[in-house]
Tab-separated table of C-alpha atoms in Angstrom:
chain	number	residue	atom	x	y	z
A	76	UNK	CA	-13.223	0.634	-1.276
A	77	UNK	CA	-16.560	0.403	0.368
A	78	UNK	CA	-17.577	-3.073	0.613
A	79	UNK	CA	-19.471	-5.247	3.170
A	80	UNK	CA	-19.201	-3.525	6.570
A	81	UNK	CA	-17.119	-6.119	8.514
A	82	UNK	CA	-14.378	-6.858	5.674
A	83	UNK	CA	-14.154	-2.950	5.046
A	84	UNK	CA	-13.189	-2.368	8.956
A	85	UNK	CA	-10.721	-5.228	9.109
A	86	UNK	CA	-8.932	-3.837	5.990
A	87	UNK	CA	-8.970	-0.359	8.015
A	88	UNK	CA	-7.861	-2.071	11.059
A	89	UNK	CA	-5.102	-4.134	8.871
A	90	UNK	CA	-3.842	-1.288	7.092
A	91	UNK	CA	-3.893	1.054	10.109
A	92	UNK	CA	-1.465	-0.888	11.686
A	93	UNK	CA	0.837	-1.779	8.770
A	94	UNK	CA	0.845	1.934	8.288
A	95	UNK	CA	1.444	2.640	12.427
A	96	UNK	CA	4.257	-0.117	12.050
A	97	UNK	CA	5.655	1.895	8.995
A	98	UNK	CA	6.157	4.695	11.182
A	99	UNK	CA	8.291	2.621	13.759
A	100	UNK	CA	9.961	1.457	11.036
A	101	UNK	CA	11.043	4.987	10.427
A	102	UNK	CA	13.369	4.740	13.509
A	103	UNK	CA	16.061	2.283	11.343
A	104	UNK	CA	19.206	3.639	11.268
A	105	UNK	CA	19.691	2.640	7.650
A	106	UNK	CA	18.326	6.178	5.460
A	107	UNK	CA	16.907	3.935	2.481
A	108	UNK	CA	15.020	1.499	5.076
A	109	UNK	CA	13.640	4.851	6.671
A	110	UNK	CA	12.658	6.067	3.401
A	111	UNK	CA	10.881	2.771	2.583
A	112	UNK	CA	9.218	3.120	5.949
A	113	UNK	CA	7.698	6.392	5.345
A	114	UNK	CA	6.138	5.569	1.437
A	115	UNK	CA	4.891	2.984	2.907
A	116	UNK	CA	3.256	4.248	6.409
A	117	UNK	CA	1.700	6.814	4.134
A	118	UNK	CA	0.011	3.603	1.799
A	119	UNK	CA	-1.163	1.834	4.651
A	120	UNK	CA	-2.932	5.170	6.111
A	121	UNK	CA	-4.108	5.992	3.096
A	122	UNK	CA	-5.672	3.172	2.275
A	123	UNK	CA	-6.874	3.096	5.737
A	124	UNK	CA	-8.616	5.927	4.963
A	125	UNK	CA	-10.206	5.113	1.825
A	126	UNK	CA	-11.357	1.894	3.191
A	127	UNK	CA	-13.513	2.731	5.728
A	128	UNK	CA	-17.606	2.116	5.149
A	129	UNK	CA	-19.419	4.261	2.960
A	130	UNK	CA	-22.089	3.636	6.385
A	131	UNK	CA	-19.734	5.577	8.388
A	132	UNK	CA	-18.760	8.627	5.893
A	133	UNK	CA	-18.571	9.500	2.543
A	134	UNK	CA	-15.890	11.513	1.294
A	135	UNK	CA	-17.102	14.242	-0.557
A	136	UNK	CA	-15.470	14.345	-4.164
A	137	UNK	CA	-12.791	17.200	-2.904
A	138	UNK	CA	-11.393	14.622	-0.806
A	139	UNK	CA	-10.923	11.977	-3.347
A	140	UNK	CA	-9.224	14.840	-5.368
A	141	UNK	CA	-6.697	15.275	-2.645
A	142	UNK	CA	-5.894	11.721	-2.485
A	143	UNK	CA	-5.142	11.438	-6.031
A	144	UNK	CA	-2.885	14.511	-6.359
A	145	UNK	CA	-1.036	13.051	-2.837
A	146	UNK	CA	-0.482	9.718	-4.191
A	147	UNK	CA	0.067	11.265	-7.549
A	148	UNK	CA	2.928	13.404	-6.475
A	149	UNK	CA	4.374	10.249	-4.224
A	150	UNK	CA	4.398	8.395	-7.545
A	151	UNK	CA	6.463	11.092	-9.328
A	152	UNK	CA	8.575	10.843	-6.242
A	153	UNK	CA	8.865	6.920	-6.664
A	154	UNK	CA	9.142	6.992	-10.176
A	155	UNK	CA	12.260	9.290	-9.454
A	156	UNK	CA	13.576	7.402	-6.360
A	157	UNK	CA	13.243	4.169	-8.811
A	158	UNK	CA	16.439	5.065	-10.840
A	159	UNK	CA	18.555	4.142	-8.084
A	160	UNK	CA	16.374	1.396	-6.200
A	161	UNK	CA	13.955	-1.469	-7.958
A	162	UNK	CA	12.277	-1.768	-5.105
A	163	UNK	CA	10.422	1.599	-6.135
A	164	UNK	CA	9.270	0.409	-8.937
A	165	UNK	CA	6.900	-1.604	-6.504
A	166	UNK	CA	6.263	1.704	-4.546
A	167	UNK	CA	5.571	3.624	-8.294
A	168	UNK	CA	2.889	0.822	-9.330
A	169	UNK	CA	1.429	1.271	-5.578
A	170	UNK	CA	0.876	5.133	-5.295
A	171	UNK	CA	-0.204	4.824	-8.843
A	172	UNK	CA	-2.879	2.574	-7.889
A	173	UNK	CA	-4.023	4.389	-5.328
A	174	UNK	CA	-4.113	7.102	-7.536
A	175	UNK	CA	-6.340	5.549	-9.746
A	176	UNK	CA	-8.457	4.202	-7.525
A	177	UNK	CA	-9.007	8.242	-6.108
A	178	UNK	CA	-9.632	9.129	-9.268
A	179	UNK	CA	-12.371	6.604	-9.508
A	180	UNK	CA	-13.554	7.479	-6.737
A	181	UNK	CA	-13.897	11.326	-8.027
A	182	UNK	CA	-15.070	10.514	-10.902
A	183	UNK	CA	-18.000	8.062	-9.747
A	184	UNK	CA	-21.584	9.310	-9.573
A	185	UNK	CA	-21.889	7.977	-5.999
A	186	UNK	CA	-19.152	9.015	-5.123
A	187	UNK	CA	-17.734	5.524	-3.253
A	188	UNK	CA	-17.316	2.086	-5.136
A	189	UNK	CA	-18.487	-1.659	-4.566
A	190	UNK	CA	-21.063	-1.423	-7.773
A	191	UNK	CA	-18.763	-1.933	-10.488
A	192	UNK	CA	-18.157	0.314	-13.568
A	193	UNK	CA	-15.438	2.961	-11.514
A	194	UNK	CA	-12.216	2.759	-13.844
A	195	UNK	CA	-11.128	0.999	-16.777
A	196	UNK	CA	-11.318	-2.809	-16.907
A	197	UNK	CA	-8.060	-3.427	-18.162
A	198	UNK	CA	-6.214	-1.079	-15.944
A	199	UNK	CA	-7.934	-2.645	-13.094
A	200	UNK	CA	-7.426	-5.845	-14.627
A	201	UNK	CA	-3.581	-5.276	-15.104
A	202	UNK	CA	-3.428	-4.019	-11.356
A	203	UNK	CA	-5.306	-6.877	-9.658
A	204	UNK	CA	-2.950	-9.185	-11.367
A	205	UNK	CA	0.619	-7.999	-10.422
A	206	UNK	CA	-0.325	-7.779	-7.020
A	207	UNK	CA	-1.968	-10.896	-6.557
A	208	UNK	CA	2.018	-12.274	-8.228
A	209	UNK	CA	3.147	-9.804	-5.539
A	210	UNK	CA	1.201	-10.763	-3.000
A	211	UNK	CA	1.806	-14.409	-3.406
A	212	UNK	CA	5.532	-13.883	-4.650
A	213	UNK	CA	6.044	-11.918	-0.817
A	214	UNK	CA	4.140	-14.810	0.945
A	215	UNK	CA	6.785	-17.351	-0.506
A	216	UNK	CA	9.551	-15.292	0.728
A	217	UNK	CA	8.333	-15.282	4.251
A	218	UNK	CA	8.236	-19.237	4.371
A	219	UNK	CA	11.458	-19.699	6.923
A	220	UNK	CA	14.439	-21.092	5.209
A	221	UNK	CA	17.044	-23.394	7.639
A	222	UNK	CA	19.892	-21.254	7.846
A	223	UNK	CA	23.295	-22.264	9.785
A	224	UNK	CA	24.589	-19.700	11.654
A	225	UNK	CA	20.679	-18.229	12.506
A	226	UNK	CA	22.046	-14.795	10.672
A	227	UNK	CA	22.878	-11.669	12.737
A	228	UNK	CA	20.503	-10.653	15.483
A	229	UNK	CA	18.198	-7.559	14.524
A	230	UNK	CA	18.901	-4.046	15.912
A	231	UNK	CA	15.525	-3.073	16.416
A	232	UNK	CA	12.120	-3.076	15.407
A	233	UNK	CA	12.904	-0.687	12.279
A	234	UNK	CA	15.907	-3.197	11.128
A	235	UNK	CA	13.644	-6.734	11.212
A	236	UNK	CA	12.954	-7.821	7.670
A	237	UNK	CA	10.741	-10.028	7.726
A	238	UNK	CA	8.352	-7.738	9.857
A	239	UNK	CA	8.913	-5.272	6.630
A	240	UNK	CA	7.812	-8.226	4.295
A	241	UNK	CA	5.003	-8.933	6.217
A	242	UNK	CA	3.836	-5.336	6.237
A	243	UNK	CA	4.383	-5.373	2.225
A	244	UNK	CA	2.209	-8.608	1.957
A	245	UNK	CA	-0.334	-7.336	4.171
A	246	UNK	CA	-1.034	-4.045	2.477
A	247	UNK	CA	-0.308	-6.486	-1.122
A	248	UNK	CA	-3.764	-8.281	-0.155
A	249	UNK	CA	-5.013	-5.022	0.843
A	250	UNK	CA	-4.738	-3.777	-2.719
A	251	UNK	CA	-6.151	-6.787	-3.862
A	252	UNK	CA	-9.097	-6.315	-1.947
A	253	UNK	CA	-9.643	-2.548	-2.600
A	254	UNK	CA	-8.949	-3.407	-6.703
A	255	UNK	CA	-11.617	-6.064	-6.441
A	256	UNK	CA	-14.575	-3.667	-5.257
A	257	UNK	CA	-13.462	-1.267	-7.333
């Protein structure tokens, strides 16, 4: 994703720290919240990474290689984890987009996007649409709800749910934004 220079660096900045929040999130004490964490520190670096300015650096087409056999063997992982767990389903459709997007990115003449023409249409078309539903499906569960006791007080910064949501919506619009350049 290599769009205008300002939008492109608060996308890196956004999904730096969703990704640096992942890896406190690691710290839970529950094993499937850790391993939750850690898919999803490595999407929020990654596309950290492949969001920052064509200005700034290029990859060369070796390194958009790498990123699609990385998120290509995390998607194998999620597509196995996602037997047990529907919330890897989510994580499969992610590291599968960010697969595609790499290979794009590989395949593209200049070798960064933001012209149009990288990928197919309706694979692109199918992404952007479930997650702009996810994105706006994970905003409406972050809308407080009145409860009466207030719920049980969170551990620590790894057990707070609605910090996980948010991290999930933010690197949701990131997606978005990445899809829509692409």
């Amino acid at each position: 994703m290599h769009g205008p220079g300002s939008a492109a660096w608060l996308l890196v900045a956004l999904c730096a720290a969703t990704g640096a929040y992942c890896l406190l999130r690691m710290r839970s004490g529950v094993e499937e919240q850790r391993r939750a964490a850690g898919s999803e520190a490595l999407m929020g670096f990654g596309m950290a990474l492949m969001a920052i300015p064509a200005a700034v650096i290029t990859p060369p087409r070796a390194a958009w290689a790498l990123y699609a056999v990385v998120f290509g063997a995390a998607a194998l992982r999620a597509l196995w984890s996602s037997r047990s767990s529907a919330h890897h389903v989510h994580h499969l459709v992610g590291t599968f987009a960010m697969a595609y997007m790499a290979v794009g990115m590989a395949a593209s003449p200049s070798g960064h996007a933001g012209h149009g023409g990288v990928g197919a249409p309706l694979v692109t078309g199918l992404l952007l649409l479930y997650f702009a539903g996810y994105v706006l499906w994970s905003g409406v569960r972050l809308v407080p709800v009145a409860t009466a006791g207030g719920g049980p007080p969170a551990n620590g910064w790894g057990d707070r749910p609605e910090l996980a949501r948010a991290c999930r919506l933010s690197m949701g619009i990131g997606m978005v934004a990445m899809l829509l350049t692409l």
